[in-house]
């Protein structure tokens, strides 16, 4: 479980996150939605201890992220942010293999190598495995980074806008992969801008606006015409398709 | 291959034209200078690779960010504070250790916060801040130089320019005492540096104690820079060339290989350069100028061929 209590964050006095409280149950895909500047990325970065400990408290599976060793937390959660710039010159296989670092600390065994091979297959990277990451397209590089995060094999996977640069087929494949992880007992917190991916694949939605959590609950409760139109301050319609909400915007 | 080349160059340096005369004296002199050159080369090469990993940038070097200028500023301040006699009467080892410790403390305090949060978005700011700090330290050293009396200034001036022919004297032993553990620790940290090289967010996500690592690596850079600056003076672009060559010539980004590669390439360049300078050119040129000019040309060729990233 991820427990967030009174979490606040500001940049030079400008509040980015205002005393957020949140409890995320394990075994679900939780989508974080909201307009630009809502504080979604900040919330994920604070949960993943990428930003320094702020006001408030975050616990992941009972571990306080402010006081627990980073190495220990790396076996509880994997985080992938929006930035895929890489200063090091690495081949795709080497990058993905770094996902095993928290488990093998640079001395991979057969299980680690098998996990890397599986991730290369899952993310359609086998033919790119020996290419340098810097030679890949944006979408291919994004898949390589996703494969690295998944290879970490942690109970929690925290992804900030992972669909960036992905084509529709690979975006769908990623969500299907996350669903399989969820079915196997894993938990995912994912920032999504495409509301139909959120509505189609998530089990739980957290909606944010102006640094505050304004709604959370099952998909059908949060993804409604009134709530989304209010959240994004633009006309949005929600209908249904195969039992899931379908989000449409007016042209 | 580079290691074999370094061994060959070391043999050439030691035994070429040794003659029948007082060969023991000559050999001891050559061995001291060889050890000095090797220590400087390894220090500059390793410090630059370490620094570039922390800064997430292949253009920055400790020299460009003003580490050696800071060392000179500290030395100028020491001469100003203690006077010529006071400074000269300090035991060599104590003086060197004090300077290295001061450089480590000041550079960690100054650059720790700046580089600890370096990312793709902040690279421009990091470079600019570092260059401004470098200019500030150099200007501070120059200003102090103007305030010193000629005798005091001569002491500072001696250390202000790279000179590979300068005898190491009593500093070599102390320098080795500091540099060898720093080099060993750098090698030991290799796999963790690989993680650090992925960038701050990914390193933290993978369990790196990022801030502690950044401070530790900066301390190593400061110690190695202090060693090389104390032995031969500041070398502006040598580190950039050596690290660039190591990145270009080695197939991957594993730090144990990169650090060893940069150290060996630096040794090969320095020893061959000094050999040519002393034995072929008959001391009619300045090695620092020759090395940086030739290395700069080679670096440019690699850059134009797209092999330096």
PDB file of N, CA and C in Angstrom, chain A residues 2-59:
ATOM      1  N   UNK A   2       0.423   2.267  -0.712  1.00  0.00           N
ATOM      2  CA  UNK A   2       1.095   3.573  -0.645  1.00  0.00           C
ATOM      3  C   UNK A   2       0.211   4.499   0.179  1.00  0.00           C
ATOM      4  N   UNK A   3       0.821   5.071   1.225  1.00  0.00           N
ATOM      5  CA  UNK A   3       0.076   5.989   2.097  1.00  0.00           C
ATOM      6  C   UNK A   3       0.726   7.368   2.058  1.00  0.00           C
ATOM      7  N   UNK A   4      -0.052   8.349   1.689  1.00  0.00           N
ATOM      8  CA  UNK A   4       0.430   9.730   1.609  1.00  0.00           C
ATOM      9  C   UNK A   4      -0.366  10.548   2.626  1.00  0.00           C
ATOM     10  N   UNK A   5       0.357  11.238   3.513  1.00  0.00           N
ATOM     11  CA  UNK A   5      -0.331  12.027   4.558  1.00  0.00           C
ATOM     12  C   UNK A   5       0.200  13.455   4.565  1.00  0.00           C
ATOM     13  N   UNK A   6      -0.672  14.395   4.326  1.00  0.00           N
ATOM     14  CA  UNK A   6      -0.331  15.826   4.434  1.00  0.00           C
ATOM     15  C   UNK A   6       0.870  16.235   3.600  1.00  0.00           C
ATOM     16  N   UNK A   7       0.978  15.685   2.405  1.00  0.00           N
ATOM     17  CA  UNK A   7       2.162  15.926   1.578  1.00  0.00           C
ATOM     18  C   UNK A   7       2.047  17.271   0.856  1.00  0.00           C
ATOM     19  N   UNK A   8       3.023  18.137   1.103  1.00  0.00           N
ATOM     20  CA  UNK A   8       3.032  19.450   0.457  1.00  0.00           C
ATOM     21  C   UNK A   8       4.379  19.678  -0.194  1.00  0.00           C
ATOM     22  N   UNK A   9       4.374  20.469  -1.241  1.00  0.00           N
ATOM     23  CA  UNK A   9       5.628  20.781  -1.927  1.00  0.00           C
ATOM     24  C   UNK A   9       5.474  22.141  -2.584  1.00  0.00           C
ATOM     25  N   UNK A  10       6.492  22.954  -2.429  1.00  0.00           N
ATOM     26  CA  UNK A  10       6.434  24.248  -3.122  1.00  0.00           C
ATOM     27  C   UNK A  10       7.772  24.564  -3.748  1.00  0.00           C
ATOM     28  N   UNK A  11       7.729  25.388  -4.777  1.00  0.00           N
ATOM     29  CA  UNK A  11       8.957  25.861  -5.411  1.00  0.00           C
ATOM     30  C   UNK A  11       9.017  27.364  -5.199  1.00  0.00           C
ATOM     31  N   UNK A  12       9.979  27.800  -4.415  1.00  0.00           N
ATOM     32  CA  UNK A  12      10.153  29.207  -4.049  1.00  0.00           C
ATOM     33  C   UNK A  12       8.828  29.839  -3.613  1.00  0.00           C
ATOM     34  N   UNK A  13       8.146  29.171  -2.734  1.00  0.00           N
ATOM     35  CA  UNK A  13       6.919  29.716  -2.172  1.00  0.00           C
ATOM     36  C   UNK A  13       5.672  29.452  -2.992  1.00  0.00           C
ATOM     37  N   UNK A  14       5.839  28.986  -4.238  1.00  0.00           N
ATOM     38  CA  UNK A  14       4.665  28.695  -5.067  1.00  0.00           C
ATOM     39  C   UNK A  14       4.229  27.259  -4.771  1.00  0.00           C
ATOM     40  N   UNK A  15       3.005  27.087  -4.243  1.00  0.00           N
ATOM     41  CA  UNK A  15       2.589  25.719  -3.880  1.00  0.00           C
ATOM     42  C   UNK A  15       2.349  24.857  -5.113  1.00  0.00           C
ATOM     43  N   UNK A  16       3.001  23.705  -5.154  1.00  0.00           N
ATOM     44  CA  UNK A  16       2.829  22.769  -6.269  1.00  0.00           C
ATOM     45  C   UNK A  16       1.912  21.629  -5.830  1.00  0.00           C
ATOM     46  N   UNK A  17       2.041  21.260  -4.563  1.00  0.00           N
ATOM     47  CA  UNK A  17       1.204  20.201  -4.005  1.00  0.00           C
ATOM     48  C   UNK A  17       0.723  20.691  -2.638  1.00  0.00           C
ATOM     49  N   UNK A  18      -0.609  20.609  -2.426  1.00  0.00           N
ATOM     50  CA  UNK A  18      -1.170  21.209  -1.214  1.00  0.00           C
ATOM     51  C   UNK A  18      -1.717  20.121  -0.291  1.00  0.00           C
ATOM     52  N   UNK A  19      -0.957  19.762   0.697  1.00  0.00           N
ATOM     53  CA  UNK A  19      -1.378  18.843   1.754  1.00  0.00           C
ATOM     54  C   UNK A  19      -2.208  17.663   1.236  1.00  0.00           C
ATOM     55  N   UNK A  20      -1.573  16.869   0.379  1.00  0.00           N
ATOM     56  CA  UNK A  20      -2.290  15.745  -0.235  1.00  0.00           C
ATOM     57  C   UNK A  20      -2.365  14.553   0.717  1.00  0.00           C
ATOM     58  N   UNK A  21      -3.525  13.936   0.758  1.00  0.00           N
ATOM     59  CA  UNK A  21      -3.729  12.686   1.511  1.00  0.00           C
ATOM     60  C   UNK A  21      -4.234  11.635   0.530  1.00  0.00           C
ATOM     61  N   UNK A  22      -3.645  10.439   0.596  1.00  0.00           N
ATOM     62  CA  UNK A  22      -4.003   9.420  -0.393  1.00  0.00           C
ATOM     63  C   UNK A  22      -3.631   8.047   0.143  1.00  0.00           C
ATOM     64  N   UNK A  23      -4.487   7.076  -0.127  1.00  0.00           N
ATOM     65  CA  UNK A  23      -4.156   5.679   0.189  1.00  0.00           C
ATOM     66  C   UNK A  23      -4.402   4.856  -1.057  1.00  0.00           C
ATOM     67  N   UNK A  24      -3.337   4.259  -1.573  1.00  0.00           N
ATOM     68  CA  UNK A  24      -3.473   3.462  -2.798  1.00  0.00           C
ATOM     69  C   UNK A  24      -3.351   1.986  -2.442  1.00  0.00           C
ATOM     70  N   UNK A  25      -4.409   1.259  -2.774  1.00  0.00           N
ATOM     71  CA  UNK A  25      -4.432  -0.173  -2.471  1.00  0.00           C
ATOM     72  C   UNK A  25      -3.523  -0.922  -3.449  1.00  0.00           C
ATOM     73  N   UNK A  26      -2.888  -1.966  -2.980  1.00  0.00           N
ATOM     74  CA  UNK A  26      -2.072  -2.771  -3.898  1.00  0.00           C
ATOM     75  C   UNK A  26      -2.949  -3.615  -4.830  1.00  0.00           C
ATOM     76  N   UNK A  27      -2.324  -4.162  -5.856  1.00  0.00           N
ATOM     77  CA  UNK A  27      -3.032  -5.051  -6.773  1.00  0.00           C
ATOM     78  C   UNK A  27      -3.939  -4.322  -7.745  1.00  0.00           C
ATOM     79  N   UNK A  28      -3.683  -3.041  -7.964  1.00  0.00           N
ATOM     80  CA  UNK A  28      -4.524  -2.262  -8.885  1.00  0.00           C
ATOM     81  C   UNK A  28      -3.655  -1.411  -9.809  1.00  0.00           C
ATOM     82  N   UNK A  29      -4.255  -1.042 -10.938  1.00  0.00           N
ATOM     83  CA  UNK A  29      -3.651   0.013 -11.761  1.00  0.00           C
ATOM     84  C   UNK A  29      -4.369   1.299 -11.383  1.00  0.00           C
ATOM     85  N   UNK A  30      -3.609   2.234 -10.814  1.00  0.00           N
ATOM     86  CA  UNK A  30      -4.183   3.528 -10.438  1.00  0.00           C
ATOM     87  C   UNK A  30      -3.679   4.581 -11.408  1.00  0.00           C
ATOM     88  N   UNK A  31      -4.621   5.233 -12.072  1.00  0.00           N
ATOM     89  CA  UNK A  31      -4.238   6.278 -13.026  1.00  0.00           C
ATOM     90  C   UNK A  31      -4.382   7.640 -12.370  1.00  0.00           C
ATOM     91  N   UNK A  32      -3.355   8.461 -12.569  1.00  0.00           N
ATOM     92  CA  UNK A  32      -3.358   9.820 -12.037  1.00  0.00           C
ATOM     93  C   UNK A  32      -3.657  10.733 -13.218  1.00  0.00           C
ATOM     94  N   UNK A  33      -4.792  11.437 -13.165  1.00  0.00           N
ATOM     95  CA  UNK A  33      -5.157  12.303 -14.294  1.00  0.00           C
ATOM     96  C   UNK A  33      -5.327  13.737 -13.812  1.00  0.00           C
ATOM     97  N   UNK A  34      -5.364  14.659 -14.761  1.00  0.00           N
ATOM     98  CA  UNK A  34      -5.561  16.066 -14.426  1.00  0.00           C
ATOM     99  C   UNK A  34      -4.856  16.946 -15.430  1.00  0.00           C
ATOM    100  N   UNK A  35      -5.218  18.219 -15.447  1.00  0.00           N
ATOM    101  CA  UNK A  35      -4.618  19.134 -16.424  1.00  0.00           C
ATOM    102  C   UNK A  35      -3.141  19.407 -16.127  1.00  0.00           C
ATOM    103  N   UNK A  36      -2.474  20.049 -17.060  1.00  0.00           N
ATOM    104  CA  UNK A  36      -1.069  20.432 -16.852  1.00  0.00           C
ATOM    105  C   UNK A  36      -0.964  21.283 -15.591  1.00  0.00           C
ATOM    106  N   UNK A  37       0.102  21.047 -14.834  1.00  0.00           N
ATOM    107  CA  UNK A  37       0.337  21.843 -13.627  1.00  0.00           C
ATOM    108  C   UNK A  37      -0.511  21.425 -12.442  1.00  0.00           C
ATOM    109  N   UNK A  38      -1.173  20.272 -12.541  1.00  0.00           N
ATOM    110  CA  UNK A  38      -2.040  19.826 -11.440  1.00  0.00           C
ATOM    111  C   UNK A  38      -1.224  19.289 -10.267  1.00  0.00           C
ATOM    112  N   UNK A  39       0.036  18.896 -10.523  1.00  0.00           N
ATOM    113  CA  UNK A  39       0.879  18.337  -9.450  1.00  0.00           C
ATOM    114  C   UNK A  39       1.037  16.832  -9.546  1.00  0.00           C
ATOM    115  N   UNK A  40       0.636  16.249 -10.665  1.00  0.00           N
ATOM    116  CA  UNK A  40       0.690  14.781 -10.821  1.00  0.00           C
ATOM    117  C   UNK A  40       2.133  14.273 -10.783  1.00  0.00           C
ATOM    118  N   UNK A  41       2.980  14.900 -11.610  1.00  0.00           N
ATOM    119  CA  UNK A  41       4.379  14.454 -11.659  1.00  0.00           C
ATOM    120  C   UNK A  41       5.059  14.669 -10.311  1.00  0.00           C
ATOM    121  N   UNK A  42       4.775  15.820  -9.693  1.00  0.00           N
ATOM    122  CA  UNK A  42       5.382  16.110  -8.392  1.00  0.00           C
ATOM    123  C   UNK A  42       4.988  15.042  -7.381  1.00  0.00           C
ATOM    124  N   UNK A  43       3.710  14.660  -7.388  1.00  0.00           N
ATOM    125  CA  UNK A  43       3.245  13.638  -6.439  1.00  0.00           C
ATOM    126  C   UNK A  43       3.989  12.317  -6.665  1.00  0.00           C
ATOM    127  N   UNK A  44       4.123  11.915  -7.934  1.00  0.00           N
ATOM    128  CA  UNK A  44       4.821  10.645  -8.192  1.00  0.00           C
ATOM    129  C   UNK A  44       6.293  10.740  -7.800  1.00  0.00           C
ATOM    130  N   UNK A  45       6.919  11.882  -8.063  1.00  0.00           N
ATOM    131  CA  UNK A  45       8.344  12.045  -7.738  1.00  0.00           C
ATOM    132  C   UNK A  45       8.571  12.055  -6.222  1.00  0.00           C
ATOM    133  N   UNK A  46       7.615  12.620  -5.486  1.00  0.00           N
ATOM    134  CA  UNK A  46       7.745  12.621  -4.024  1.00  0.00           C
ATOM    135  C   UNK A  46       7.546  11.211  -3.472  1.00  0.00           C
ATOM    136  N   UNK A  47       6.562  10.499  -4.034  1.00  0.00           N
ATOM    137  CA  UNK A  47       6.343   9.119  -3.577  1.00  0.00           C
ATOM    138  C   UNK A  47       7.586   8.283  -3.862  1.00  0.00           C
ATOM    139  N   UNK A  48       8.199   8.516  -5.037  1.00  0.00           N
ATOM    140  CA  UNK A  48       9.363   7.718  -5.440  1.00  0.00           C
ATOM    141  C   UNK A  48      10.670   8.265  -4.867  1.00  0.00           C
ATOM    142  N   UNK A  49      10.617   9.179  -3.918  1.00  0.00           N
ATOM    143  CA  UNK A  49      11.733   9.847  -3.210  1.00  0.00           C
ATOM    144  C   UNK A  49      12.754  10.456  -4.181  1.00  0.00           C
ATOM    145  N   UNK A  50      12.302  10.853  -5.381  1.00  0.00           N
ATOM    146  CA  UNK A  50      13.207  11.522  -6.320  1.00  0.00           C
ATOM    147  C   UNK A  50      13.459  12.951  -5.838  1.00  0.00           C
ATOM    148  N   UNK A  51      12.430  13.578  -5.283  1.00  0.00           N
ATOM    149  CA  UNK A  51      12.597  14.907  -4.692  1.00  0.00           C
ATOM    150  C   UNK A  51      12.912  14.732  -3.210  1.00  0.00           C
ATOM    151  N   UNK A  52      13.595  15.720  -2.615  1.00  0.00           N
ATOM    152  CA  UNK A  52      13.952  15.613  -1.194  1.00  0.00           C
ATOM    153  C   UNK A  52      12.703  15.526  -0.311  1.00  0.00           C
ATOM    154  N   UNK A  53      12.846  14.954   0.874  1.00  0.00           N
ATOM    155  CA  UNK A  53      11.683  14.807   1.753  1.00  0.00           C
ATOM    156  C   UNK A  53      11.002  16.156   2.017  1.00  0.00           C
ATOM    157  N   UNK A  54       9.726  16.262   1.712  1.00  0.00           N
ATOM    158  CA  UNK A  54       9.009  17.529   1.902  1.00  0.00           C
ATOM    159  C   UNK A  54       8.222  17.508   3.211  1.00  0.00           C
ATOM    160  N   UNK A  55       7.279  18.430   3.311  1.00  0.00           N
ATOM    161  CA  UNK A  55       6.348  18.385   4.458  1.00  0.00           C
ATOM    162  C   UNK A  55       5.389  17.227   4.219  1.00  0.00           C
ATOM    163  N   UNK A  56       5.104  16.495   5.253  1.00  0.00           N
ATOM    164  CA  UNK A  56       4.197  15.365   5.110  1.00  0.00           C
ATOM    165  C   UNK A  56       4.950  14.060   5.131  1.00  0.00           C
ATOM    166  N   UNK A  57       4.212  12.982   4.880  1.00  0.00           N
ATOM    167  CA  UNK A  57       4.818  11.660   5.006  1.00  0.00           C
ATOM    168  C   UNK A  57       4.351  10.753   3.880  1.00  0.00           C
ATOM    169  N   UNK A  58       5.278   9.921   3.398  1.00  0.00           N
ATOM    170  CA  UNK A  58       4.936   8.920   2.382  1.00  0.00           C
ATOM    171  C   UNK A  58       5.443   7.571   2.874  1.00  0.00           C
ATOM    172  N   UNK A  59       4.563   6.594   2.848  1.00  0.00           N
ATOM    173  CA  UNK A  59       4.982   5.223   3.185  1.00  0.00           C
ATOM    174  C   UNK A  59       4.642   4.304   2.024  1.00  0.00           C
TER     175      UNK A  59
END
